[in-house]
Amino acid sequence: DSGVTQTPKHLITATGQRVTLRCSPRSGDLSVYWYQQSLDQGLQFLIQYYNGEERAKGNILERFSAQQFPDLHSELNLSSLELGDSALYFCASSVAPHPGQGAYGYTFGSGTRLTVV
Amino acid sequence: AQTVTQSQPEMSVQEAETVTLSCTYDTSESDYYLFWYKQPPSRQMILVIRQEAYKQQNATENRFSVNFQKAAKSFSLKISDSQLGDAAMYFCAYRSGGGGSQGNLIFGKGTKLSVKP
């Protein structure tokens, strides 16, 4: 157990639907990162939050949004789902507000497998 | 923009033997960090080893070591005394020493390592 909890582990939904993925960071970590892992695109950075505020954005679609709550858990909302959104979505956390502080990688959760049918 | 290239989609090694996974990266920065992550069939992303660019000494973690060639922008992973549990996808990752989106992990496409008994 890495200490980063992601729910649900699996999600199957239809095109056009909306889903919410949840992430609880490791205790003491203030930063949360979301990554998408698909077969053709590999691991892509989506978005980062630090202590409730958006810190950095990557290749996140406008149909996707995220937020981090006062208790530091984060949710990734995916709407108007398309077949191509099927992927493994990872959450990771770190203690630092930005990765430049310290030579530490992130602690990853076990991911949510999203299948859009 | 920084890129990470893993030129070996698949590798195979005999149990107890040594294998080296290749990674090259492209950057104009002088301050950065490099990582190797392991993703077993469980999908969990596990940090294997990390290297700070300013350190000349190659990082070592038990049976795992790196060959960091800064001028050549090469960061290979050597696994000694390979074990069946080493079978996994291995991802090389780069992170800028700065903050913001530049500080997030940039991954290679991965190398699938098989270990033969």
Short mmCIF file of C-alpha atoms in Angstrom, two decimals:
data_model
loop_
_atom_site.label_atom_id
_atom_site.label_comp_id
_atom_site.label_asym_id
_atom_site.label_seq_id
_atom_site.Cartn_x
_atom_site.Cartn_y
_atom_site.Cartn_z
CA ASP A 1 0.00 0.00 0.00
CA SER A 2 1.57 3.25 -1.20
CA GLY A 3 -0.60 5.44 1.00
CA VAL A 4 -2.31 7.07 -1.98
CA THR A 5 -5.88 5.79 -2.33
CA GLN A 6 -7.82 5.89 -5.56
CA THR A 7 -11.44 4.92 -6.00
CA PRO A 8 -13.01 3.24 -7.80
CA LYS A 9 -10.48 0.74 -9.13
CA HIS A 10 -12.59 -0.02 -12.18
CA LEU A 11 -15.27 1.97 -13.93
CA ILE A 12 -17.27 1.08 -17.01
CA THR A 13 -19.54 3.70 -18.51
CA ALA A 14 -21.16 4.69 -21.77
CA THR A 15 -20.16 7.40 -24.20
CA GLY A 16 -21.53 10.81 -23.34
CA GLN A 17 -21.62 10.10 -19.63
CA ARG A 18 -19.84 11.84 -16.77
CA VAL A 19 -17.73 10.18 -14.09
CA THR A 20 -15.79 11.28 -11.02
CA LEU A 21 -12.53 9.72 -9.93
CA ARG A 22 -11.38 10.20 -6.38
CA CYS A 23 -7.93 10.38 -4.84
CA SER A 24 -6.79 10.62 -1.24
CA PRO A 25 -3.12 11.62 -1.01
CA ARG A 26 -0.57 10.14 1.33
CA SER A 27 -0.79 11.58 4.83
CA GLY A 28 1.14 14.83 4.99
CA ASP A 29 1.32 15.34 1.22
CA LEU A 30 -0.12 18.62 0.00
CA SER A 31 0.32 18.18 -3.75
CA VAL A 32 -1.83 15.97 -5.91
CA TYR A 33 -1.14 15.14 -9.54
CA TRP A 34 -3.32 13.41 -12.09
CA TYR A 35 -1.90 11.34 -14.94
CA GLN A 36 -3.56 9.47 -17.78
CA GLN A 37 -2.02 6.26 -19.08
CA SER A 38 -3.25 5.04 -22.44
CA LEU A 39 -1.73 2.51 -24.81
CA ASP A 40 -0.99 4.99 -27.59
CA GLN A 41 -0.08 8.08 -25.57
CA GLY A 42 1.76 6.56 -22.66
CA LEU A 43 1.71 8.44 -19.35
CA GLN A 44 0.50 12.01 -19.73
CA PHE A 45 0.39 14.68 -17.05
CA LEU A 46 -3.06 16.20 -16.68
CA ILE A 47 -3.14 18.60 -13.75
CA GLN A 48 -1.60 19.41 -10.37
CA TYR A 49 -3.09 20.86 -7.21
CA TYR A 50 -1.29 22.13 -4.17
CA ASN A 51 -3.14 22.74 -0.93
CA GLY A 52 -6.42 23.32 -2.70
CA GLU A 53 -5.18 25.48 -5.55
CA GLU A 54 -4.42 24.57 -9.13
CA ARG A 55 -0.66 24.68 -9.62
CA ALA A 56 0.02 23.39 -13.11
CA LYS A 57 -1.85 22.14 -16.14
CA GLY A 58 -0.75 19.63 -18.69
CA ASN A 59 -2.58 17.95 -21.53
CA ILE A 60 -5.99 18.10 -19.93
CA LEU A 61 -9.05 18.30 -22.15
CA GLU A 62 -11.68 20.98 -21.59
CA ARG A 63 -14.17 18.17 -20.88
CA PHE A 64 -12.06 17.24 -17.87
CA SER A 65 -11.81 19.17 -14.64
CA ALA A 66 -10.41 18.61 -11.19
CA GLN A 67 -10.40 20.09 -7.73
CA GLN A 68 -8.73 19.57 -4.40
CA PHE A 69 -10.80 19.89 -1.26
CA PRO A 70 -9.88 21.29 2.18
CA ASP A 71 -9.18 17.78 3.46
CA LEU A 72 -6.72 17.51 0.52
CA HIS A 73 -8.50 14.75 -1.33
CA SER A 74 -8.91 15.40 -5.02
CA GLU A 75 -11.50 14.56 -7.63
CA LEU A 76 -11.08 14.32 -11.38
CA ASN A 77 -14.28 14.87 -13.31
CA LEU A 78 -14.56 13.52 -16.84
CA SER A 79 -17.59 14.53 -18.87
CA SER A 80 -19.02 13.87 -22.34
CA LEU A 81 -16.94 10.73 -22.36
CA GLU A 82 -15.62 9.34 -25.61
CA LEU A 83 -14.22 5.92 -26.46
CA GLY A 84 -10.76 7.45 -26.58
CA ASP A 85 -10.98 8.44 -22.94
CA SER A 86 -10.65 4.80 -21.95
CA ALA A 87 -7.40 4.66 -19.98
CA LEU A 88 -5.80 4.13 -16.63
CA TYR A 89 -5.96 7.30 -14.54
CA PHE A 90 -3.34 7.72 -11.86
CA CYS A 91 -3.21 10.04 -8.94
CA ALA A 92 0.10 10.80 -7.29
CA SER A 93 1.04 12.91 -4.31
CA SER A 94 4.10 14.62 -2.91
CA VAL A 95 4.85 16.76 0.10
CA ALA A 96 6.42 19.60 -1.84
CA PRO A 97 4.41 22.41 -3.45
CA HIS A 98 6.36 21.93 -6.60
CA PRO A 99 8.62 19.11 -7.70
CA GLY A 100 11.67 21.32 -7.73
CA GLN A 101 11.83 21.13 -3.99
CA GLY A 102 13.83 18.01 -3.44
CA ALA A 103 14.81 15.17 -5.66
CA TYR A 104 11.76 13.12 -4.86
CA GLY A 105 9.52 11.36 -7.24
CA TYR A 106 5.89 11.04 -6.51
CA THR A 107 3.96 8.37 -4.66
CA PHE A 108 1.41 6.89 -7.01
CA GLY A 109 -1.93 5.34 -6.29
CA SER A 110 -2.94 2.08 -7.94
CA GLY A 111 -5.04 3.84 -10.56
CA THR A 112 -8.61 3.79 -11.82
CA ARG A 113 -9.23 1.76 -14.96
CA LEU A 114 -11.87 3.62 -17.00
CA THR A 115 -13.57 1.82 -19.85
CA VAL A 116 -15.93 3.79 -22.07
CA VAL A 117 -18.26 1.64 -24.17
CA ALA B 1 10.25 20.83 -24.57
CA GLN B 2 11.88 17.94 -22.85
CA THR B 3 11.51 14.44 -24.24
CA VAL B 4 12.35 11.00 -22.94
CA THR B 5 13.07 8.10 -25.27
CA GLN B 6 13.19 4.42 -24.44
CA SER B 7 14.30 2.63 -27.57
CA GLN B 8 13.66 -0.92 -26.35
CA PRO B 9 9.93 -1.74 -26.29
CA GLU B 10 10.69 -5.21 -24.92
CA MET B 11 13.62 -6.93 -23.25
CA SER B 12 14.17 -10.39 -21.89
CA VAL B 13 16.64 -11.69 -19.32
CA GLN B 14 17.42 -15.03 -17.75
CA GLU B 15 16.88 -15.30 -14.03
CA ALA B 16 20.05 -14.39 -12.07
CA GLU B 17 21.54 -12.62 -15.10
CA THR B 18 22.08 -8.90 -15.65
CA VAL B 19 20.09 -6.67 -17.98
CA THR B 20 20.42 -3.04 -18.97
CA LEU B 21 17.50 -0.86 -20.03
CA SER B 22 18.25 2.22 -22.10
CA CYS B 23 16.91 5.73 -21.78
CA THR B 24 17.89 8.95 -23.46
CA TYR B 25 16.45 12.38 -22.90
CA ASP B 26 16.58 15.75 -24.48
CA THR B 27 16.78 18.96 -22.49
CA SER B 28 18.50 22.31 -22.47
CA GLU B 29 18.26 22.58 -18.70
CA SER B 30 21.10 21.99 -16.29
CA ASP B 31 18.98 21.35 -13.20
CA TYR B 32 16.82 18.25 -13.40
CA TYR B 33 16.13 14.84 -11.93
CA LEU B 34 15.83 11.45 -13.54
CA PHE B 35 13.86 8.46 -12.35
CA TRP B 36 13.12 4.87 -13.15
CA TYR B 37 9.67 3.60 -12.28
CA LYS B 38 8.51 0.00 -12.33
CA GLN B 39 4.94 -0.97 -13.21
CA PRO B 40 4.19 -4.64 -12.51
CA PRO B 41 0.96 -6.33 -13.63
CA SER B 42 -0.70 -4.91 -10.53
CA ARG B 43 -0.43 -1.50 -12.34
CA GLN B 44 1.12 0.16 -9.32
CA MET B 45 3.82 2.69 -10.24
CA ILE B 46 6.83 2.00 -8.02
CA LEU B 47 9.86 4.26 -7.79
CA VAL B 48 12.97 2.17 -8.42
CA ILE B 49 15.79 4.69 -8.40
CA ARG B 50 16.44 8.41 -8.84
CA GLN B 51 19.37 10.54 -9.91
CA GLU B 52 20.06 14.22 -9.43
CA ALA B 53 21.68 15.77 -12.49
CA TYR B 54 24.21 17.70 -10.42
CA LYS B 55 25.58 14.50 -8.90
CA GLN B 56 28.29 12.77 -10.88
CA GLN B 57 28.08 9.59 -8.86
CA ASN B 58 25.70 7.02 -10.27
CA ALA B 59 22.80 6.09 -8.01
CA THR B 60 22.53 2.55 -6.65
CA GLU B 61 19.68 0.80 -4.85
CA ASN B 62 20.52 -2.80 -4.00
CA ARG B 63 20.43 -4.75 -7.30
CA PHE B 64 19.49 -1.65 -9.30
CA SER B 65 22.02 0.86 -10.53
CA VAL B 66 22.14 3.54 -13.19
CA ASN B 67 24.71 4.69 -15.69
CA PHE B 68 24.18 8.44 -15.91
CA GLN B 69 26.01 10.07 -18.79
CA LYS B 70 25.07 13.74 -18.59
CA ALA B 71 26.90 14.90 -21.70
CA ALA B 72 25.35 12.13 -23.76
CA LYS B 73 21.95 12.65 -22.06
CA SER B 74 21.76 8.97 -21.30
CA PHE B 75 20.32 7.30 -18.21
CA SER B 76 20.36 3.52 -18.36
CA LEU B 77 19.16 1.13 -15.67
CA LYS B 78 21.10 -2.00 -14.81
CA ILE B 79 19.38 -4.81 -12.97
CA SER B 80 21.75 -7.37 -11.51
CA ASP B 81 20.86 -10.89 -10.39
CA SER B 82 17.46 -10.61 -12.07
CA GLN B 83 14.54 -12.13 -10.23
CA LEU B 84 11.13 -13.27 -11.45
CA GLY B 85 9.59 -10.39 -9.53
CA ASP B 86 11.50 -7.92 -11.66
CA ALA B 87 9.23 -8.69 -14.61
CA ALA B 88 7.34 -5.47 -15.31
CA MET B 89 7.11 -2.36 -17.45
CA TYR B 90 9.92 0.04 -16.69
CA PHE B 91 9.50 3.75 -17.30
CA CYS B 92 12.23 6.32 -17.45
CA ALA B 93 11.11 9.76 -16.33
CA TYR B 94 12.49 13.29 -16.34
CA ARG B 95 11.63 16.19 -14.13
CA SER B 96 12.80 19.74 -14.39
CA GLY B 97 14.36 21.30 -11.33
CA GLY B 98 12.01 24.24 -11.76
CA GLY B 99 8.42 24.56 -10.73
CA GLY B 100 5.12 24.80 -12.53
CA SER B 101 4.24 22.39 -15.30
CA GLN B 102 7.89 22.11 -16.20
CA GLY B 103 8.43 20.40 -12.89
CA ASN B 104 6.13 17.51 -13.60
CA LEU B 105 7.23 14.07 -14.64
CA ILE B 106 7.80 13.42 -18.33
CA PHE B 107 7.76 9.70 -19.08
CA GLY B 108 9.22 7.55 -21.79
CA LYS B 109 7.04 4.97 -23.52
CA GLY B 110 8.34 2.17 -21.36
CA THR B 111 10.25 -1.10 -21.74
CA LYS B 112 8.55 -4.38 -20.98
CA LEU B 113 10.96 -6.67 -19.17
CA SER B 114 10.42 -10.42 -19.10
CA VAL B 115 12.40 -12.68 -16.79
CA LYS B 116 12.86 -16.29 -17.83
CA PRO B 117 13.24 -18.95 -15.13
#
